[in-house]
CSV table of C-alpha atoms and ligand atoms in Angstrom, one decimal:
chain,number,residue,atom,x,y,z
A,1,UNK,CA,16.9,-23.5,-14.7
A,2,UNK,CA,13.5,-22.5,-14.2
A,3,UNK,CA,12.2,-22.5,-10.9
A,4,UNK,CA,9.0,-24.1,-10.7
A,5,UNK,CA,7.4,-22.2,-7.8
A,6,UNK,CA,7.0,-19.4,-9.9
A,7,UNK,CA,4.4,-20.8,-12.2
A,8,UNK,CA,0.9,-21.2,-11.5
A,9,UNK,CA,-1.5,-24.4,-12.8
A,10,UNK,CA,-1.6,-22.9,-16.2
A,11,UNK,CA,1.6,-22.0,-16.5
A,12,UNK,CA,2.5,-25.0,-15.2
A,13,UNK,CA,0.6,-27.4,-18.0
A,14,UNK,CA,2.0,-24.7,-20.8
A,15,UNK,CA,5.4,-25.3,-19.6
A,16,UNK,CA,5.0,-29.2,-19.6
A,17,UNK,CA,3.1,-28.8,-22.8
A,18,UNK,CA,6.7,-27.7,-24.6
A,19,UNK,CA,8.3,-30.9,-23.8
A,20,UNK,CA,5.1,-32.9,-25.1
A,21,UNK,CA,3.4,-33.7,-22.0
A,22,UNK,CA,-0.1,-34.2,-21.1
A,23,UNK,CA,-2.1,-31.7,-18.3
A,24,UNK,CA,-2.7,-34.7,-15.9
A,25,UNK,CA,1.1,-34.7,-15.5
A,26,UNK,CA,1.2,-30.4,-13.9
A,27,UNK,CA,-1.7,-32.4,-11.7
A,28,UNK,CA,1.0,-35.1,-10.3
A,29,UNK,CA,3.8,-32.3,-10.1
A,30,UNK,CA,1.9,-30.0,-7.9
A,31,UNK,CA,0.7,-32.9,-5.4
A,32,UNK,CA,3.8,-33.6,-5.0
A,33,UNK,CA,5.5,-30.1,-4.7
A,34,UNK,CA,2.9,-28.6,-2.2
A,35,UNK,CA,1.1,-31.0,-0.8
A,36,UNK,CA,4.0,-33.3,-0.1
A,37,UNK,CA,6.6,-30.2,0.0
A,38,UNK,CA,9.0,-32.5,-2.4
A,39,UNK,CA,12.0,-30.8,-4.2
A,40,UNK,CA,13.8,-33.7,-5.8
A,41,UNK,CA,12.1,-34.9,-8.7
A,42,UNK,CA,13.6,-38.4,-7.9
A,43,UNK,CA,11.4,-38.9,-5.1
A,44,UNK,CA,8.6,-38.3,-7.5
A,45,UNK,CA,7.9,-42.2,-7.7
A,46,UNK,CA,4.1,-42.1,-9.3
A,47,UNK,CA,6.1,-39.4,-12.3
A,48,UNK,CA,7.1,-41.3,-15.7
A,49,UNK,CA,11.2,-41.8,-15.4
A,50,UNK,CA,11.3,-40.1,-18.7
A,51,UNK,CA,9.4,-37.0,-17.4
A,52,UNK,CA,11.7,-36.6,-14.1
A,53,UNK,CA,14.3,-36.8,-16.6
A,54,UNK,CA,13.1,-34.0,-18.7
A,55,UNK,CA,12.3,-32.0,-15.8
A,56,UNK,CA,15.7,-32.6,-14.3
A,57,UNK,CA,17.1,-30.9,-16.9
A,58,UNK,CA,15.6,-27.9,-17.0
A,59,UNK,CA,13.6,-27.1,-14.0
A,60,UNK,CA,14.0,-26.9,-10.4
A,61,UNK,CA,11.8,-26.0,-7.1
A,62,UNK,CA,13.6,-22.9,-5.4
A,63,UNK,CA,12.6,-21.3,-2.8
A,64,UNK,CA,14.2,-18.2,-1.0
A,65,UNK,CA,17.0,-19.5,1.4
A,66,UNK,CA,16.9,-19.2,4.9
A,67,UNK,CA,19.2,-16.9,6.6
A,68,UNK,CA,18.1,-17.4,9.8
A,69,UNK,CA,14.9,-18.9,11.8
A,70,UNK,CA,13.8,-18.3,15.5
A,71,UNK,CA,11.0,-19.4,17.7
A,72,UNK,CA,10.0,-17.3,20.1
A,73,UNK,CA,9.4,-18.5,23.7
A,74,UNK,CA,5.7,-18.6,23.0
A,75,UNK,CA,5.7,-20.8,19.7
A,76,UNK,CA,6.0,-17.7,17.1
A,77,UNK,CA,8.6,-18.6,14.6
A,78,UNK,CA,10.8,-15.9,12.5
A,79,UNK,CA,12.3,-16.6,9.7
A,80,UNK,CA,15.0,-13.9,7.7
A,81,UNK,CA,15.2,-15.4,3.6
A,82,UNK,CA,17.5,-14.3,1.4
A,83,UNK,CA,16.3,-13.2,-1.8
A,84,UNK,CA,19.8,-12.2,-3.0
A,85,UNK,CA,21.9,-9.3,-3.3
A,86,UNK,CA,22.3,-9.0,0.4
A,87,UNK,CA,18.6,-8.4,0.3
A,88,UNK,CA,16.2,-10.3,3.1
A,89,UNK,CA,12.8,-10.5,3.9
A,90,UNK,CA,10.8,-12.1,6.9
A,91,UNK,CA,7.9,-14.5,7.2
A,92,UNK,CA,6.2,-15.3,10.7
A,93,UNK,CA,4.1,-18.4,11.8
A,94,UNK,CA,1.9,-17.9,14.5
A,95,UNK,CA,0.4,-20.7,16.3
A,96,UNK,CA,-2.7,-20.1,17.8
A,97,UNK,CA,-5.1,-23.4,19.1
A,98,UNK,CA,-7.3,-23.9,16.5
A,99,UNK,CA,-5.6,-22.4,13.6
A,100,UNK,CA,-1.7,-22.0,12.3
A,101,UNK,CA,-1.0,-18.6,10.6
A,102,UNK,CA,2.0,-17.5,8.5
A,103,UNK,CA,2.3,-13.8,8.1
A,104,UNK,CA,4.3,-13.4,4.7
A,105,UNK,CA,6.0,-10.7,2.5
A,106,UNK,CA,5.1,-8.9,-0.6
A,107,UNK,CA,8.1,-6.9,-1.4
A,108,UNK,CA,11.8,-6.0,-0.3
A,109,UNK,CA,11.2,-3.1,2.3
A,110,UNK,CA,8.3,-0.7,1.5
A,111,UNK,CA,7.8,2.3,-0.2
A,112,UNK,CA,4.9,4.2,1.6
A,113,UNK,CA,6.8,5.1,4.3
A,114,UNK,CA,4.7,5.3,7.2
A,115,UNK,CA,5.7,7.0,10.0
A,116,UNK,CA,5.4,4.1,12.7
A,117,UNK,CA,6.2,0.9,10.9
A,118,UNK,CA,10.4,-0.3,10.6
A,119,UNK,CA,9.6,-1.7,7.3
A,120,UNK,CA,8.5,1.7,5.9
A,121,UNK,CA,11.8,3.4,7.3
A,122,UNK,CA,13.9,0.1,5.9
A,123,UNK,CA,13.0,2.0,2.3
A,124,UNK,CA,12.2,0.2,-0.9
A,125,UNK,CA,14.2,-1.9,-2.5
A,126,UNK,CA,12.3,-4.6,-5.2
A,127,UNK,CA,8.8,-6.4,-5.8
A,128,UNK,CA,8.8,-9.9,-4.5
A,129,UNK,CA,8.6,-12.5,-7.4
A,130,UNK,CA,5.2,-14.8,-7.6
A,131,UNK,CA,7.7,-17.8,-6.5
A,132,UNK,CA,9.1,-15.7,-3.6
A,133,UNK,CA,5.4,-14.9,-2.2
A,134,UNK,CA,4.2,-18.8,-2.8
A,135,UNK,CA,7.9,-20.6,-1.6
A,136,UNK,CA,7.2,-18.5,1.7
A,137,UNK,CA,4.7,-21.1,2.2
A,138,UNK,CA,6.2,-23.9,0.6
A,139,UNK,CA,9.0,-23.2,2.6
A,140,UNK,CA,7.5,-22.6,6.0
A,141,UNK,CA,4.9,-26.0,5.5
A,142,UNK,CA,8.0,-27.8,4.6
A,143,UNK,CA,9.8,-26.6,8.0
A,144,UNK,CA,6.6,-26.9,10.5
A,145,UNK,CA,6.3,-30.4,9.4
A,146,UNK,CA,9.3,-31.2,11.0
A,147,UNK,CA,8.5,-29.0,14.3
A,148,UNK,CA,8.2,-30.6,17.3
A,149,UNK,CA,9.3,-28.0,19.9
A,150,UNK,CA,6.9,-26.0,20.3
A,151,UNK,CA,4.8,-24.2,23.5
A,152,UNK,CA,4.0,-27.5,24.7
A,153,UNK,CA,2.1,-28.1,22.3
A,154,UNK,CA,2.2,-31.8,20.6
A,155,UNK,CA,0.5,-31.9,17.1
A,156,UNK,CA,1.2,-33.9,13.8
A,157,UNK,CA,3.3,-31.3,11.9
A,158,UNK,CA,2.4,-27.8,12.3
A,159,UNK,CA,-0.5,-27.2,9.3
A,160,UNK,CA,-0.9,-23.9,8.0
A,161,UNK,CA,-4.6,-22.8,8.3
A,162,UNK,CA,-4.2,-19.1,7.0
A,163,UNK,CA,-2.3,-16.8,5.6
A,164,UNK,CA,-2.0,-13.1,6.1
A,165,UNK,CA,-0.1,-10.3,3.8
A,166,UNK,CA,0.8,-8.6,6.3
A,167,UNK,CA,4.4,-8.8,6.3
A,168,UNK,CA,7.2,-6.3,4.8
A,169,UNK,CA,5.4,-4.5,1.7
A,170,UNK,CA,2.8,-3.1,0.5
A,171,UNK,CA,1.0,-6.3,-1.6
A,172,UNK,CA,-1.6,-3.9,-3.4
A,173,UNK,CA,1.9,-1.8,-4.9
A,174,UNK,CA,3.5,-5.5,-6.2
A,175,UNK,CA,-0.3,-6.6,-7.6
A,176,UNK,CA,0.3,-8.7,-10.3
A,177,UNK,CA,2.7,-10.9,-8.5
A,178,UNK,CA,0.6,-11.1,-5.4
A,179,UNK,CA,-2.2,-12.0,-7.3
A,180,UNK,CA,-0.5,-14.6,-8.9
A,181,UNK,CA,0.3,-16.0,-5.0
A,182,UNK,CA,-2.8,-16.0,-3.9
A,183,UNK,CA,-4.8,-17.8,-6.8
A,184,UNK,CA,-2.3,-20.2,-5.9
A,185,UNK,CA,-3.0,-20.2,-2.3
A,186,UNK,CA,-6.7,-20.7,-3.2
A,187,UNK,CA,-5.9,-23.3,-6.1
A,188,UNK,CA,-7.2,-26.8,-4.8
A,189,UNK,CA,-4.4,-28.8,-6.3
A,190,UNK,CA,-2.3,-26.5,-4.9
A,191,UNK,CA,-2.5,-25.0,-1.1
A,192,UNK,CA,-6.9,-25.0,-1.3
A,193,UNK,CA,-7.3,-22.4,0.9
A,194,UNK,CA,-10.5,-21.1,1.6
A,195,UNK,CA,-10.4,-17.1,0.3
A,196,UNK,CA,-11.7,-16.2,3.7
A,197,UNK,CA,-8.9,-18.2,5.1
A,198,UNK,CA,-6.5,-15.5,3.4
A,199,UNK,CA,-6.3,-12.4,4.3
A,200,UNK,CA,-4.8,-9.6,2.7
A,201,UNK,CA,-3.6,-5.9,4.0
A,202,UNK,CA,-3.2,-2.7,2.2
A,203,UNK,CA,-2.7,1.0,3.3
A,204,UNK,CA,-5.5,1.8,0.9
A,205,UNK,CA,-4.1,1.6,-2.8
A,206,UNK,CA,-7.7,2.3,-3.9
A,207,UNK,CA,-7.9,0.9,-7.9
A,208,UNK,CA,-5.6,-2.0,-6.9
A,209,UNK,CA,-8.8,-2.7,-4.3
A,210,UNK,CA,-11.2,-2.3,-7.0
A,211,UNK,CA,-9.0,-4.6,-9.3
A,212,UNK,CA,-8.8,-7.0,-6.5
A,213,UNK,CA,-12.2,-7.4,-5.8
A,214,UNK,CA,-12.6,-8.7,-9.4
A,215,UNK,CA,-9.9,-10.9,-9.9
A,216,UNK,CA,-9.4,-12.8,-6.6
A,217,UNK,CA,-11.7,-11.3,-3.5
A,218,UNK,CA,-10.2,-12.3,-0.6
A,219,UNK,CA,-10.6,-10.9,3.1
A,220,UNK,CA,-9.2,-7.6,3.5
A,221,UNK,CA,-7.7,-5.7,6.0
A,222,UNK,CA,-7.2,-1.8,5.7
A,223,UNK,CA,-4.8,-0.3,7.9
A,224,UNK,CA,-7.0,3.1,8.4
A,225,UNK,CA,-4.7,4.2,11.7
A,226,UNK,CA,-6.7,7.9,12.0
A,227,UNK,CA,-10.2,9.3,11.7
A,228,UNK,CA,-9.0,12.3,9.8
A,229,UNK,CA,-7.2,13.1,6.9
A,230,UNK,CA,-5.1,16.1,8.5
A,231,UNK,CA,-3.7,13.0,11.0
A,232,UNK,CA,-3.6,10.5,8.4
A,233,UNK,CA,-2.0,12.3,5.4
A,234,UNK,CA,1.1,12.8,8.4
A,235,UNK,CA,1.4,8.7,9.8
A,236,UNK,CA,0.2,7.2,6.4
A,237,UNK,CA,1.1,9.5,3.6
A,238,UNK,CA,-0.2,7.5,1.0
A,239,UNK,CA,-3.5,9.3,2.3
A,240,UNK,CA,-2.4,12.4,0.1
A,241,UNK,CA,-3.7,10.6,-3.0
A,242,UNK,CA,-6.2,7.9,-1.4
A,243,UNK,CA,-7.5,10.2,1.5
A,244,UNK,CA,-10.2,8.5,3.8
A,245,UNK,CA,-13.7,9.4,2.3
A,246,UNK,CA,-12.3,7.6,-0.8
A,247,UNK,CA,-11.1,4.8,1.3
A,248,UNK,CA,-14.8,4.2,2.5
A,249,UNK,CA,-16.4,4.1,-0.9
A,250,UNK,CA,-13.5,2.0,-2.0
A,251,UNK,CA,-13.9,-0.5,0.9
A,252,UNK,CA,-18.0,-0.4,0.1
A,253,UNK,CA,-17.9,-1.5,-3.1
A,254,UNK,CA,-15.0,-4.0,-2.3
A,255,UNK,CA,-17.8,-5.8,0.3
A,256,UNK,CA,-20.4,-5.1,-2.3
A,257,UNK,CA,-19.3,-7.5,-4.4
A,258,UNK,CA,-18.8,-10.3,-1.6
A,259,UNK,CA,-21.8,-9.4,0.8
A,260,UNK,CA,-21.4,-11.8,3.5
A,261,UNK,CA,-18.1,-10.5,4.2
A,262,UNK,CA,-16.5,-7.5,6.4
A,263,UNK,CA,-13.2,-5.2,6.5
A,264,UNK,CA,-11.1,-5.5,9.1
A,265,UNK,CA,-9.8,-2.4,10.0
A,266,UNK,CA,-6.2,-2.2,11.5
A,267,UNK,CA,-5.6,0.8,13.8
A,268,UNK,CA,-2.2,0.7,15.5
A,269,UNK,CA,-2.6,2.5,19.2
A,270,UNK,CA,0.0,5.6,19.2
A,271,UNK,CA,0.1,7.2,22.5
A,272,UNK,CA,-1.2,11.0,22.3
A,273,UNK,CA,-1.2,10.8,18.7
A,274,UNK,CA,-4.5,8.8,18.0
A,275,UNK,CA,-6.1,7.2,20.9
A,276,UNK,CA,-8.4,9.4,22.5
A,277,UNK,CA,-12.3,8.9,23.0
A,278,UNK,CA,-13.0,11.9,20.7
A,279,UNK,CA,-10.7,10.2,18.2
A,280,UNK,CA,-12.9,6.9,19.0
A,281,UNK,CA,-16.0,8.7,17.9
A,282,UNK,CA,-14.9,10.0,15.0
A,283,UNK,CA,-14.3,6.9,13.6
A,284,UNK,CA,-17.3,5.4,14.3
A,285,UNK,CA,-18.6,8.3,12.2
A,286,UNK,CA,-16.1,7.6,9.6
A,287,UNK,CA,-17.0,3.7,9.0
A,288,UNK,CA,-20.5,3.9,9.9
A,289,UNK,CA,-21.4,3.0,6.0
A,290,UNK,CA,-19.0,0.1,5.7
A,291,UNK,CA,-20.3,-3.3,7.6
A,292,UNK,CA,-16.4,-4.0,9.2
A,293,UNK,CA,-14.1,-5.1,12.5
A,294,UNK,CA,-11.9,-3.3,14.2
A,295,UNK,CA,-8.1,-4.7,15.2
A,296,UNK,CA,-6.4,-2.7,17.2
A,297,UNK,CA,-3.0,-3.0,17.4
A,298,UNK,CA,-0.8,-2.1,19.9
A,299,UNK,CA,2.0,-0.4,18.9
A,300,UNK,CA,5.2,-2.5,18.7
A,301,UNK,CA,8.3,0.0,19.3
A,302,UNK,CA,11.7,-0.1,17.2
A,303,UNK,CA,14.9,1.5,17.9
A,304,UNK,CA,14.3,5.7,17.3
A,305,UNK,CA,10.4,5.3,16.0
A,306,UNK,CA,9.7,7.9,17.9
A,307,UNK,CA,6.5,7.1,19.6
A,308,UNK,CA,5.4,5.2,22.5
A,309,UNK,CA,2.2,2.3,22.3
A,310,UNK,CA,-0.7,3.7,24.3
A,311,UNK,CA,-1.6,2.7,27.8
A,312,UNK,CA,-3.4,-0.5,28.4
A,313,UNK,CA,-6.5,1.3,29.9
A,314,UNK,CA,-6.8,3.5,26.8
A,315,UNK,CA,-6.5,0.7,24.5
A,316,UNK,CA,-9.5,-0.9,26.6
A,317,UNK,CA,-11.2,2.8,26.7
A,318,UNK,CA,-11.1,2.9,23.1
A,319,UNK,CA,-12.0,-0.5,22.3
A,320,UNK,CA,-15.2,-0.2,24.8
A,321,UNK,CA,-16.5,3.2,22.6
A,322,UNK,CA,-16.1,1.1,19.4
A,323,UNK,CA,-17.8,-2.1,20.9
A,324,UNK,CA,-20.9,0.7,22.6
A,325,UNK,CA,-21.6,1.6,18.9
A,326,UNK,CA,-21.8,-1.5,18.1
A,327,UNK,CA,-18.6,-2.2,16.4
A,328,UNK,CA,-16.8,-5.5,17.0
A,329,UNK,CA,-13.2,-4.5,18.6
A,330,UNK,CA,-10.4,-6.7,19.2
A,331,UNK,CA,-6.8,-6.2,20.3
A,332,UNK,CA,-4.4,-7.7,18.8
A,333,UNK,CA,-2.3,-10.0,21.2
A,334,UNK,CA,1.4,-9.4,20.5
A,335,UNK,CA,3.2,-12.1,19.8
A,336,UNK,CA,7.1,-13.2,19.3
A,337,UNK,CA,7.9,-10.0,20.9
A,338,UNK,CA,11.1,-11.5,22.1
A,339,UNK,CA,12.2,-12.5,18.7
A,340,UNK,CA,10.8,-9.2,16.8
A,341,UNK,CA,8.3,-10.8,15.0
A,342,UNK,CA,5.5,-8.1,15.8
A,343,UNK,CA,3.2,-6.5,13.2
A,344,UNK,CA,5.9,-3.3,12.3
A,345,UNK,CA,8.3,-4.8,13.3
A,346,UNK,CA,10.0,-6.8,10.4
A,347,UNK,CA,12.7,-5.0,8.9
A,348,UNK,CA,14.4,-7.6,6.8
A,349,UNK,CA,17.6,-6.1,5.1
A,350,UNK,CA,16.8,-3.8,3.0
A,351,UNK,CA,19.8,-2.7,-0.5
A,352,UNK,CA,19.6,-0.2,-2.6
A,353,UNK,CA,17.0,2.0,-0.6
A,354,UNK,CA,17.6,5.3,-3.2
A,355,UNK,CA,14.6,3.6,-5.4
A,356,UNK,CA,11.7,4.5,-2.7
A,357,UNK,CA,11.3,8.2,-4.2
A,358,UNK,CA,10.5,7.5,-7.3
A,359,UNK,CA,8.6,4.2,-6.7
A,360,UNK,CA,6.4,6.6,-4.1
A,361,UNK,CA,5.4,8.3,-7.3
A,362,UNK,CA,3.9,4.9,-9.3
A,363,UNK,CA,1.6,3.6,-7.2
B,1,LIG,N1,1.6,-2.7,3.9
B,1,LIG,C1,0.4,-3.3,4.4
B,1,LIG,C2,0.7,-4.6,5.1
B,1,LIG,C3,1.9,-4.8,6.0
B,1,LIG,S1,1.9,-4.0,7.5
B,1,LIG,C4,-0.3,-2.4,5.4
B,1,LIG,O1,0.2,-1.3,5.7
B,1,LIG,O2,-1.5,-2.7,5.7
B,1,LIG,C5,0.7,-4.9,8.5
B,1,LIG,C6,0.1,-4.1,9.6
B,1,LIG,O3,1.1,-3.7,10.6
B,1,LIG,C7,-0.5,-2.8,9.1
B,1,LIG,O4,-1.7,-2.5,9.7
B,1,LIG,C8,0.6,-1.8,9.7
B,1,LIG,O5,0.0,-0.5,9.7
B,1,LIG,C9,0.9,-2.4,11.0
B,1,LIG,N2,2.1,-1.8,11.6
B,1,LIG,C10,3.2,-1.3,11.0
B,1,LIG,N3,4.1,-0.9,11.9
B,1,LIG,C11,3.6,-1.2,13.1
B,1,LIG,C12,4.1,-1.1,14.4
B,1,LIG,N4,5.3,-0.6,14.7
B,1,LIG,N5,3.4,-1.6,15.4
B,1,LIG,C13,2.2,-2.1,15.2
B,1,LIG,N6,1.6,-2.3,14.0
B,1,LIG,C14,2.3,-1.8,12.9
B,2,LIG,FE1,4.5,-0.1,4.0
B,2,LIG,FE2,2.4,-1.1,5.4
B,2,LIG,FE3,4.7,-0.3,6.7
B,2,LIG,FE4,3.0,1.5,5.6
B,2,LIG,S1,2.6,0.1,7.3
B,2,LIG,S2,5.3,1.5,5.4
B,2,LIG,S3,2.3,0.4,3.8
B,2,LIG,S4,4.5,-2.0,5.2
């Protein structure tokens, strides 16, 4: 069977094309897949008998399955998906009032191994398919829409507004598949995102930026976590081969091409390890050439991480030294704490974790 969610408009009208159907017919599928969320070609009604025939035959709409799905006292919903082989990853919706974001994954576990982040010490296990990144959606639209209980807040269905790649993985090491996603995110006939509606986040895999900024530009975040290299090479070792002067003229040209935009900077608040004002200043230093934001994250612990989030007066120090030079500083509000749906946090299960050496060594 091939699964549908795996195939992009092209793809879509090539596949149809085999069977000897017209391109206007991929145009009536994908209304009905994403924007109605429909998995049963029956219900199809406006599709030729004959086509739903063909199609239910050979084709099906499969997304990952859910293991299990939580909601969080304050509306944040979890949800652990099975992508076989005892493997699972986790996608997060997070309600906010104006907006409706779903944090989603890129691969099985995570190869980069920074120090501070669960998904990083979960190991590596497998890229993410293009149909496992875009049924995360498919799968969470299809479950909001039937939401009702949720932080007292009544609304028709719960409507995704944007998306974020900030779940388990490293998107920029899994590119062509992520890529893949989020043309389809942005495709009108099939989610019709805006790009600045989708944001995605990378540890600074420098020519999969540059490659990105060309084939589909949309908002990034770079998780930068230390002014210097001597701090950064230790809590984001992926600095060894991207190290942070690099990182700037990377993130440069990436707003280059899209001028209007900015980088959002994600700094995760470790106590004694980067959060004092000297370390503040530094940065300013640091990103003075790059027009960007700054999120600051506290630090959301997991069993033996080893460090502690910083104090809630030196989060708000630090923010203030950004925000003097000029630099617009948020924090980032943690939510679904209860449920462990924090940024870091997502740890999935995780096989086969002896592949993370030598994946380390290909991106
Ligand atoms: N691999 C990508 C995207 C996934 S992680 C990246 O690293 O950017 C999303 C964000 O959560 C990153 O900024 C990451 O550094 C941050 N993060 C990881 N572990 C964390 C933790 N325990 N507490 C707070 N933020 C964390
Ligand atoms: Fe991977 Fe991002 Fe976690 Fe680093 S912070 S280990 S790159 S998921």
């Amino acid at each position: 069977m091939d699964n549908l969610l795996e195939f992009n408009r092209q793809q879509l009208i090539d596949y149809i094309h085999k069977f000897g159907h017209k391109p206007y017919r991929a145009k009536q599928l994908l209304r009905w897949i994403y924007r109605f969320g429909e998995d049963r070609f029956d219900e199809m009604t406006d599709v030729a008998k004959s086509f739903r025939l063909t199609l239910k035959e050979s084709a099906s709409i499969i997304p990952p399955e859910i293991s299990f799905d939580h909601l969080s006292t304050d509306g944040t919903r979890k949800w652990l998906l099975n992508v076989g082989e005892k493997n699972g990853i986790e996608s997060v919706f997070i309600p906010e009032e104006d907006r409706g974001t779903l944090c989603i994954s890129s691969q099985v576990g995570c190869a980069l191994e920074c120090t501070f982040c669960s998904t990083g010490r979960q190991g590596f296990n497998r890229n993410l398919t293009a149909g496992e990144i875009i049924g995360q959606l498919w799968l969470a639209n299809k479950m909001l829409r039937h939401q009702d209980d949720y932080s007292g807040l009544e609304r028709e269905g719960r409507i995704i507004t944007n998306v974020v790649m900030m779940g388990m993985g490293e998107p920029l090491a899994n590119y062509k598949n992520v890529v893949q996603a989020l043309e389809m995110m942005l495709d009108d006939q099939i989610y019709g995102l805006s790009r600045r509606r989708v944001t995605l986040s990378t540890s600074g895999l420098i020519p999969a930026m540059d490659k990105l900024k060309e084939d589909c530009p949309v908002s990034l975040a770079v998780s930068l976590h230390a002014p210097d290299d001597k701090l950064r090479d230790q809590i984001v070792p992926i600095n060894k081969k991207y190290p942070i002067k690099d990182l700037m003229a990377a993130c440069k040209r990436y707003i280059n091409k899209a001028p209007r935009d900015f980088i959002t900077f994600e700094y995760v608040m470790l106590k004694g390890v980067n959060d004092s004002i000297q370390q503040a200043k530094l940065l300013i230093q640091i990103v003075k050439e790059v027009p960007c934001k700054f999120n600051l994250i506290p630090f959301n612990p997991f069993p033996n991480s080893g460090y502690l989030c910083s104090d809630k007066k030196t989060i708000n120090e630090f923010k203030s030294v950004l925000m003097e030079a000029g630099i617009i500083a948020t924090i980032r509000k943690t939510r679904g704490d209860d449920i462990d749906a924090a940024c870091g946090q997502l740890a999935g299960q995780v096989q086969d974790k002896t592949k993370r050496t030598m994946r380390i060594k290909s991106v």
